[in-house]
JSON list of C-alpha atoms in Angstrom, two decimals:
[
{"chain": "A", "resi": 18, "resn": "UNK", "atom": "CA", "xyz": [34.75, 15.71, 28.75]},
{"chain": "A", "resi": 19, "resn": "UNK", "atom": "CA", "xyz": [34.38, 14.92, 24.71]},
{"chain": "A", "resi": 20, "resn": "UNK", "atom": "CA", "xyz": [33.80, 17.84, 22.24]},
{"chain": "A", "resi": 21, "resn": "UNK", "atom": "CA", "xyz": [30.33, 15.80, 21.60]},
{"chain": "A", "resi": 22, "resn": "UNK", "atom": "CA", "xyz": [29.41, 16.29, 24.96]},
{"chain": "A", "resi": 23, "resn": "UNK", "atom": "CA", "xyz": [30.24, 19.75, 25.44]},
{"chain": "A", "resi": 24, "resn": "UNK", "atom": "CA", "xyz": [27.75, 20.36, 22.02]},
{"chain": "A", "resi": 25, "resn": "UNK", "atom": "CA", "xyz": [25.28, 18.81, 23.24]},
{"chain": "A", "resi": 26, "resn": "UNK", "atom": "CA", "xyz": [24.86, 20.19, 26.89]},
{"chain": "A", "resi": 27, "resn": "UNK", "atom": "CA", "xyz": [25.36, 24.08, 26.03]},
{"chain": "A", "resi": 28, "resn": "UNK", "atom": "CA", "xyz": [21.52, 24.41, 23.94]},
{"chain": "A", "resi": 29, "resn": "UNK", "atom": "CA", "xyz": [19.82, 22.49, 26.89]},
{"chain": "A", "resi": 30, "resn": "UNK", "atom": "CA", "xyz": [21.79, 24.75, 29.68]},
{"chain": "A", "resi": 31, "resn": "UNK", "atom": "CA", "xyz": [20.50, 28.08, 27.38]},
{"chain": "A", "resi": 32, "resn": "UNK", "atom": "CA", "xyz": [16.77, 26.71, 26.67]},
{"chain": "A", "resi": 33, "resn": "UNK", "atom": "CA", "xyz": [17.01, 25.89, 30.64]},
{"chain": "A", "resi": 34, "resn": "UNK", "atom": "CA", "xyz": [18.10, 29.31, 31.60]},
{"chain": "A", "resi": 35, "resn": "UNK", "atom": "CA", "xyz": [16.12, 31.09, 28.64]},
{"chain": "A", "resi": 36, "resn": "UNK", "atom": "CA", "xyz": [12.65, 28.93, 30.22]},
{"chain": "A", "resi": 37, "resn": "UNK", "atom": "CA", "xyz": [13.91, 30.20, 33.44]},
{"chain": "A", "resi": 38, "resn": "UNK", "atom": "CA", "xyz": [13.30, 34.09, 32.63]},
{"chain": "A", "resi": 39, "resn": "UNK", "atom": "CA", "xyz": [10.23, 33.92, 30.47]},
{"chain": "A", "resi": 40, "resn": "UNK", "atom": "CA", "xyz": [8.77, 32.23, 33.55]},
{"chain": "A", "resi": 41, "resn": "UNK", "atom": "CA", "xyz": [9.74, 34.77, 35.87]},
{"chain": "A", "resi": 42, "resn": "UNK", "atom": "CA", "xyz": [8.85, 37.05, 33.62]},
{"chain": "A", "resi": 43, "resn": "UNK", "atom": "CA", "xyz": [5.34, 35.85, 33.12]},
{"chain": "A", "resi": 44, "resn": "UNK", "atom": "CA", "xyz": [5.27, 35.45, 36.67]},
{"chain": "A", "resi": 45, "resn": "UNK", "atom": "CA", "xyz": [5.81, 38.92, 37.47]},
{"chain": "A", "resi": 46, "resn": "UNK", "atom": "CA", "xyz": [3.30, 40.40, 34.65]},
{"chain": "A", "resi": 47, "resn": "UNK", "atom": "CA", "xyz": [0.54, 38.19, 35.81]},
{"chain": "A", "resi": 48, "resn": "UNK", "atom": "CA", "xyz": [1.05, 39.41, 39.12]},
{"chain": "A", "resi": 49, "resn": "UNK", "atom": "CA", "xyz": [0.93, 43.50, 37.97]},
{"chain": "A", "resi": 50, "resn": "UNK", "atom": "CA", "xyz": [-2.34, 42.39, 35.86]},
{"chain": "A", "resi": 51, "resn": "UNK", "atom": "CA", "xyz": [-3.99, 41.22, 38.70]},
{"chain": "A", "resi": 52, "resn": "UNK", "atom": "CA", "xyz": [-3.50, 43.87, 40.97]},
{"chain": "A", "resi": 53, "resn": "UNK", "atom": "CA", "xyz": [-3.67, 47.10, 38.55]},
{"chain": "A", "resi": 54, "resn": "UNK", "atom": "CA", "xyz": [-5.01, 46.02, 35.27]},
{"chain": "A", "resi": 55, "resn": "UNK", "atom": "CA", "xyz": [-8.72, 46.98, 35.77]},
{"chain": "A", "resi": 56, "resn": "UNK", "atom": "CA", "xyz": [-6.85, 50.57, 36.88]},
{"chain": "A", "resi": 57, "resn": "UNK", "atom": "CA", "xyz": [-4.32, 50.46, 33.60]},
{"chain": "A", "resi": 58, "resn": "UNK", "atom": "CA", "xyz": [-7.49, 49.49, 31.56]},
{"chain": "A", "resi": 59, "resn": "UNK", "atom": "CA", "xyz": [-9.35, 52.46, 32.53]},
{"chain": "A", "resi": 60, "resn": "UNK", "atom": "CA", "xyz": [-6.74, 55.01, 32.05]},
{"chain": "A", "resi": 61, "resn": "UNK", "atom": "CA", "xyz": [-5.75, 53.53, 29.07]},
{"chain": "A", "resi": 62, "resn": "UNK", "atom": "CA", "xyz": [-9.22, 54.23, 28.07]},
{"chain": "A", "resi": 63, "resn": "UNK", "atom": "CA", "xyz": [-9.00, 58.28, 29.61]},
{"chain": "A", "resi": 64, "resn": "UNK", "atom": "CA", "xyz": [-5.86, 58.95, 27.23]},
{"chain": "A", "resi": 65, "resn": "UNK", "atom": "CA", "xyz": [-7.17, 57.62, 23.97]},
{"chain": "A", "resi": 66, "resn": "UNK", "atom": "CA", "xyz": [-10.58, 59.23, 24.80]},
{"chain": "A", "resi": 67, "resn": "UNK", "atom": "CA", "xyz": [-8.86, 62.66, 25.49]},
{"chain": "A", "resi": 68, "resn": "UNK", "atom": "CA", "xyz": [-6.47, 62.00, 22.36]},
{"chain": "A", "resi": 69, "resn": "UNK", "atom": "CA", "xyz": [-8.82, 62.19, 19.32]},
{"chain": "A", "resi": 70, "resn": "UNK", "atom": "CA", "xyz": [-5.56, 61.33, 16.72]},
{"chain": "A", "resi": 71, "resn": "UNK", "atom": "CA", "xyz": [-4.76, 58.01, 19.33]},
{"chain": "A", "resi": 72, "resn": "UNK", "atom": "CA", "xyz": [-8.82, 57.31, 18.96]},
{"chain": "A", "resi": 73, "resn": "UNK", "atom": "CA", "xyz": [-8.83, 57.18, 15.31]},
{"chain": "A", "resi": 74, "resn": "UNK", "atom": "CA", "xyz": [-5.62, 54.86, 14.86]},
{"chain": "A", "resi": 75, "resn": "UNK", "atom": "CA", "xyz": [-7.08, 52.46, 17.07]},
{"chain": "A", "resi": 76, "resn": "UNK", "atom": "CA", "xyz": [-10.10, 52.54, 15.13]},
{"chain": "A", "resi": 77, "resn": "UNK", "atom": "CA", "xyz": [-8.74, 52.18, 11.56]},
{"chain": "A", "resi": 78, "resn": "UNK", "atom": "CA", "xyz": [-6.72, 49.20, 12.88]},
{"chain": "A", "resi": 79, "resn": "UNK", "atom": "CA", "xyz": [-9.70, 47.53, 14.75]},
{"chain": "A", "resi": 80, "resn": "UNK", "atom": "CA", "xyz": [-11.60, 48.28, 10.79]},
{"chain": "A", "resi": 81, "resn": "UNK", "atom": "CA", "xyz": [-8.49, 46.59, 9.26]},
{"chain": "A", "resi": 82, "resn": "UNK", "atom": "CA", "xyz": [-8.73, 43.65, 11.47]},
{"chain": "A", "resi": 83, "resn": "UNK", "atom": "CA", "xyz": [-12.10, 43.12, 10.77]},
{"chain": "A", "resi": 84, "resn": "UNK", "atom": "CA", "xyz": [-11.75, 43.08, 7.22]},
{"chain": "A", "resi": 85, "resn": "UNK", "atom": "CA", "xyz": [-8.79, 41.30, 7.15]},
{"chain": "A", "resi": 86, "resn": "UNK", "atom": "CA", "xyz": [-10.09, 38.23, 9.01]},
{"chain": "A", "resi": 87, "resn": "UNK", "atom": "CA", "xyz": [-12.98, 36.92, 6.62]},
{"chain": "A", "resi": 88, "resn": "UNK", "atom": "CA", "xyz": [-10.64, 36.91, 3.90]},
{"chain": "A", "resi": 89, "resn": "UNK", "atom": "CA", "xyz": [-7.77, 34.63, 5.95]},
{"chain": "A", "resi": 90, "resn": "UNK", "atom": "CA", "xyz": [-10.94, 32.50, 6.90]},
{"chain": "A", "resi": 91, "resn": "UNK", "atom": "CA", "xyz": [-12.64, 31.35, 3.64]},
{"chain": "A", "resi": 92, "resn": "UNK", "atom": "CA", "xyz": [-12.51, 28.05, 2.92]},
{"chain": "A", "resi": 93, "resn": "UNK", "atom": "CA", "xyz": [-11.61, 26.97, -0.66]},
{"chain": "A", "resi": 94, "resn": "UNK", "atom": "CA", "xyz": [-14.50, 26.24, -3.11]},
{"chain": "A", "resi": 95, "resn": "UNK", "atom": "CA", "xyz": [-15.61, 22.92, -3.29]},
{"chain": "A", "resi": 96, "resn": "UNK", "atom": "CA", "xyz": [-14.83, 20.98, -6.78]},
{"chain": "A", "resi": 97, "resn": "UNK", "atom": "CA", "xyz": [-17.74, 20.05, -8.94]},
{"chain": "A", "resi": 98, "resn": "UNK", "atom": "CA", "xyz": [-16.45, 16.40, -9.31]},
{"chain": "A", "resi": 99, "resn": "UNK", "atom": "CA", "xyz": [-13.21, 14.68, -8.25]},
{"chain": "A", "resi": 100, "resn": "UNK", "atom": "CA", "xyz": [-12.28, 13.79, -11.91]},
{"chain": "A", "resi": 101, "resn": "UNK", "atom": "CA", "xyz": [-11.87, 17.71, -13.39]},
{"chain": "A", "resi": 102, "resn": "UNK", "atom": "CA", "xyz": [-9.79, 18.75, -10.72]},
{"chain": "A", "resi": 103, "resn": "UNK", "atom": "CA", "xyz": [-7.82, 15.63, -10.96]},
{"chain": "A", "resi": 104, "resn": "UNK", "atom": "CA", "xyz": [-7.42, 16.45, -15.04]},
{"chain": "A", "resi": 105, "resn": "UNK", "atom": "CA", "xyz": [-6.61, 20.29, -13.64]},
{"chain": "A", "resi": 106, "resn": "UNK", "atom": "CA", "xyz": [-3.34, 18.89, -11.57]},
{"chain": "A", "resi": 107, "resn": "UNK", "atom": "CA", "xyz": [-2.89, 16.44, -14.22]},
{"chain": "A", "resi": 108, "resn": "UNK", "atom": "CA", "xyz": [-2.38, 18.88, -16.63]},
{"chain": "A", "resi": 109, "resn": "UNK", "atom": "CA", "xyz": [0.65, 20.94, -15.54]},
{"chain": "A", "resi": 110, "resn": "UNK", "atom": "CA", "xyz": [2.66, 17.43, -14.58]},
{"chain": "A", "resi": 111, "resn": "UNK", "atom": "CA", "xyz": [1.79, 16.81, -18.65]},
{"chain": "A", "resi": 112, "resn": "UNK", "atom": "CA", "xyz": [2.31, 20.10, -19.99]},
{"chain": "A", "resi": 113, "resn": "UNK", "atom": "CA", "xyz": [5.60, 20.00, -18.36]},
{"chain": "A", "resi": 114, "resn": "UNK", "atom": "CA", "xyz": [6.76, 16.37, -19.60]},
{"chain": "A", "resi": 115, "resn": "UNK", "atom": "CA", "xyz": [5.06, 17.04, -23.25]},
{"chain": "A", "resi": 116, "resn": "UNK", "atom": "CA", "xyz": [7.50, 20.19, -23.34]},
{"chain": "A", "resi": 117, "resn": "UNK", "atom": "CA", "xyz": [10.77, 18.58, -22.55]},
{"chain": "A", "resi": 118, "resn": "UNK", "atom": "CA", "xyz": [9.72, 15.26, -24.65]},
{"chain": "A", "resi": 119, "resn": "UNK", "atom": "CA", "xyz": [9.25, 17.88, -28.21]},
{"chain": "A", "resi": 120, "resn": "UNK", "atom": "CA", "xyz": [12.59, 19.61, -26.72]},
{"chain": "A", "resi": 121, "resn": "UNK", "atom": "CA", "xyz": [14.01, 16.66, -27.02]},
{"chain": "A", "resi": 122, "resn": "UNK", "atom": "CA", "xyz": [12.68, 15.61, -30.63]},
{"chain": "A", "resi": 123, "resn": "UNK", "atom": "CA", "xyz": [13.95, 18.86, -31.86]},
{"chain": "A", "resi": 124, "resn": "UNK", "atom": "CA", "xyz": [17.24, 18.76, -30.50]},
{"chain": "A", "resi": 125, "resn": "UNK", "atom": "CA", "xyz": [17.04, 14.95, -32.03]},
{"chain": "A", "resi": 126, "resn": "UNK", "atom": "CA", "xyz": [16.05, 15.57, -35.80]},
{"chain": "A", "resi": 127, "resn": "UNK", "atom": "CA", "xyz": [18.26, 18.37, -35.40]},
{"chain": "A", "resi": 128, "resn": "UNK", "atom": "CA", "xyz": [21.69, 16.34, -34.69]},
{"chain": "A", "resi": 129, "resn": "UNK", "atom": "CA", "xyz": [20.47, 13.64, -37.33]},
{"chain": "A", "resi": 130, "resn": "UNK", "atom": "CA", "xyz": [19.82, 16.26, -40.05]},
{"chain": "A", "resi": 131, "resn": "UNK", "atom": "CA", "xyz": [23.23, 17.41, -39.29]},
{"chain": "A", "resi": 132, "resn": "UNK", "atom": "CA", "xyz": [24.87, 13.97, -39.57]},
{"chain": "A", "resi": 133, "resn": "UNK", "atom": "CA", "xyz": [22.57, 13.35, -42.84]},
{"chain": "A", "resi": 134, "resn": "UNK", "atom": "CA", "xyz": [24.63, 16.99, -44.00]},
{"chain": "A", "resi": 135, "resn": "UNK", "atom": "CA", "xyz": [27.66, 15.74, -43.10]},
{"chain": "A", "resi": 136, "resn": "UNK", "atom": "CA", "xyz": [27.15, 12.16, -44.78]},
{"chain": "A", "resi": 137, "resn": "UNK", "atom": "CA", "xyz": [26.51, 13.64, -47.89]},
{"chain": "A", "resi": 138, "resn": "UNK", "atom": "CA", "xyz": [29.33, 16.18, -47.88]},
{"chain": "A", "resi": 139, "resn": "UNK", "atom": "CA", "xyz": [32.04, 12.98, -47.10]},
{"chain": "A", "resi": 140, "resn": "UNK", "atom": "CA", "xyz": [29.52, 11.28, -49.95]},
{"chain": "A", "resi": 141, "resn": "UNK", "atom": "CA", "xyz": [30.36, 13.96, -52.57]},
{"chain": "A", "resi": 142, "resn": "UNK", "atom": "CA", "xyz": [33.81, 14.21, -51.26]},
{"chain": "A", "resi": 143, "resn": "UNK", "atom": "CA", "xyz": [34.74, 10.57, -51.60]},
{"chain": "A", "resi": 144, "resn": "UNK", "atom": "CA", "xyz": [32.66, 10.18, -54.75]},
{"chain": "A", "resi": 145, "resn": "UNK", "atom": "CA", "xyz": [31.00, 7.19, -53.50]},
{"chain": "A", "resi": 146, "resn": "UNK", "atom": "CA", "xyz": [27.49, 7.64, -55.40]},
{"chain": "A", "resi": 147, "resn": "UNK", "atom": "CA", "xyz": [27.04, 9.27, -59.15]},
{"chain": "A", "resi": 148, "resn": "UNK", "atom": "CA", "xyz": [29.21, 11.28, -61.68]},
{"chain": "A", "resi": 149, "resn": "UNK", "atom": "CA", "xyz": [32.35, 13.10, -60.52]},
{"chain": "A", "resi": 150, "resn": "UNK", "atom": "CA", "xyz": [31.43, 16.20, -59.29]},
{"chain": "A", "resi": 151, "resn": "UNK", "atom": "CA", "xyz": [28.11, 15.63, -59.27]},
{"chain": "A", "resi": 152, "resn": "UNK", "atom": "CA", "xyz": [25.61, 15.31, -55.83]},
{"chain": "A", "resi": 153, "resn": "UNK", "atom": "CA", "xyz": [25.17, 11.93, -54.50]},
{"chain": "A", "resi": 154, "resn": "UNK", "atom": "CA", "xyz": [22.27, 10.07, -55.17]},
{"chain": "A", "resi": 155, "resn": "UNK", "atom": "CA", "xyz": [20.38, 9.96, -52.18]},
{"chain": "A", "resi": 156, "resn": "UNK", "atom": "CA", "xyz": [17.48, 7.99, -53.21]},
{"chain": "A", "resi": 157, "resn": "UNK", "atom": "CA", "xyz": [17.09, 5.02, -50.94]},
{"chain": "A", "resi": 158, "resn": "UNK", "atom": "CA", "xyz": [15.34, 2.71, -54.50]},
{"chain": "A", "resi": 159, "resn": "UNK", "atom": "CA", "xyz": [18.89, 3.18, -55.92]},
{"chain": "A", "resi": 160, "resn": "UNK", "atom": "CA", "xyz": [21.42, 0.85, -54.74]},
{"chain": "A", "resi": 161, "resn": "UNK", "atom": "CA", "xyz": [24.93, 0.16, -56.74]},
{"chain": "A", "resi": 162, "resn": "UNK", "atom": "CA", "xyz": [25.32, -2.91, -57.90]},
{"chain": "A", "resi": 163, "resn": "UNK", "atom": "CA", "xyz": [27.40, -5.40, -55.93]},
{"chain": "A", "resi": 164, "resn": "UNK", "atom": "CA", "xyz": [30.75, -6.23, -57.47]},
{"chain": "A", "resi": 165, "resn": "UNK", "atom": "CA", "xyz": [32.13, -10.01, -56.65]},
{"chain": "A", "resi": 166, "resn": "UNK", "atom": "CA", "xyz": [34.80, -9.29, -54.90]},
{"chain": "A", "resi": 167, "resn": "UNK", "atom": "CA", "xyz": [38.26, -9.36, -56.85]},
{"chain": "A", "resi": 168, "resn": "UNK", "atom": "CA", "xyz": [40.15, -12.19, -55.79]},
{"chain": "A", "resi": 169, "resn": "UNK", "atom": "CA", "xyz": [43.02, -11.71, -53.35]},
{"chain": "A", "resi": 170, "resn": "UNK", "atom": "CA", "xyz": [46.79, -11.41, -54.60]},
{"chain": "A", "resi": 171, "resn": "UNK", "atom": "CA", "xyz": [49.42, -11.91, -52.38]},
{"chain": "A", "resi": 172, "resn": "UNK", "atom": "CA", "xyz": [52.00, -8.74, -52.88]},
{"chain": "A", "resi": 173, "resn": "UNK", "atom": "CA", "xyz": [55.54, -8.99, -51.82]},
{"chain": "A", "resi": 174, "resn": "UNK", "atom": "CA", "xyz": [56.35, -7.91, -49.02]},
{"chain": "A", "resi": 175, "resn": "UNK", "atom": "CA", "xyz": [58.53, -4.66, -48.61]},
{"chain": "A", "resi": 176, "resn": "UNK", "atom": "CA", "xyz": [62.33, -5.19, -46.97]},
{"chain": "A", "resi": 177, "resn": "UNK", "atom": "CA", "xyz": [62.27, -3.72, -42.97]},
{"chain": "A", "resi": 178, "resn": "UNK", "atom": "CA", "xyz": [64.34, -0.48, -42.77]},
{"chain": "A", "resi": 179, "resn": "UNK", "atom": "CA", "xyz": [67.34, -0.41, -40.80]},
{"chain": "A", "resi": 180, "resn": "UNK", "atom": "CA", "xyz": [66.57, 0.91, -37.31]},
{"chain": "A", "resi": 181, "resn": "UNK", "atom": "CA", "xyz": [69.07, 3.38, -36.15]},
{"chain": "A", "resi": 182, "resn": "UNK", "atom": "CA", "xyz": [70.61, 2.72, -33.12]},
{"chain": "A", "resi": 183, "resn": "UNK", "atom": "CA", "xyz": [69.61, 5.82, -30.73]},
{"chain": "A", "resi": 184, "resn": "UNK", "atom": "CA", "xyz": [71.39, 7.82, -28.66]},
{"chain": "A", "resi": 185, "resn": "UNK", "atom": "CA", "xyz": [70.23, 8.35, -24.76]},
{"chain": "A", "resi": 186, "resn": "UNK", "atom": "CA", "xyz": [69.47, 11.90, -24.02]},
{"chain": "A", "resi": 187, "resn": "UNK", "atom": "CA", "xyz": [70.86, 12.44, -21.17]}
]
């Protein structure tokens, strides 16, 4: 016998056994309601007549049942027209998307106003734009010039070092 197997057998054995009882069981309480329940009924009746406490319990709850029902039972309100209550669900599914579409413009102009910081700081730094020491010149109308570029000189070429032989480590 597999492991699979022996999974699969044990719930059907217990809902056959469990099936078994409640049957039984039903069997057995139809068969006491049949001969005595008009006589149960009655006395029933005898105690909570002769208990006034029992009387009013059973009264309160048969009140809260009552009152209880209607309200499970109403049906929902009929829409005016189809196209509000389409714009009514609409509008959460957009409130929702608008939200995370601005959290996500802020969070945008956020990281580009703190690159455009950090351009101009390495701008400054470098001295790219305007006097020394001065701000840059971030106006976009105010381009430098372009220099021809210088013409290229070969420079000699610096001897190789030596490279030192090395020793293993070991």
């Amino acid at each position: 016998m597999t492991p699979c197997s022996a999974q699969v057998s044990f719930p059907v054995f217990w809902l056959r056994s469990s099936l078994l009882y409640l049957g039984v069981t039903a069997l057995i309480g139809g068969a006491i309601w049949l001969f005595w329940g008009k006589t149960i009924e009655t006395e029933w009746k005898k105690f909570t007549a002769a208990n006034p406490e029992v009387k009013k319990a059973q009264v309160q709850a048969e009140k809260k049942v009552k009152a209880a029902v209607p309200k499970e039972v109403k049906a929902p309100p009929v829409p005016a027209n189809a196209k509000a209550e389409w714009n009514k669900a609409k509008s959460g599914a957009v409130t929702l998307i608008d939200l995370h579409a601005n959290e996500s413009r802020r969070e945008t102009a956020a990281s580009l106003a703190a690159h455009d910081r950090r351009t101009l700081e390495l701008m400054a730094l470098l001295r790219i734009k305007g006097q020394p020491g001065s701000a840059p010149d971030t106006s976009p109308t105010s381009a430098p010039p372009v220099k021809a570029p210088a013409p290229e000189t070969t420079k000699p070429l610096k001897k190789p070092e030596k490279n030192k032989p090395l020793k293993p480590m070991i």
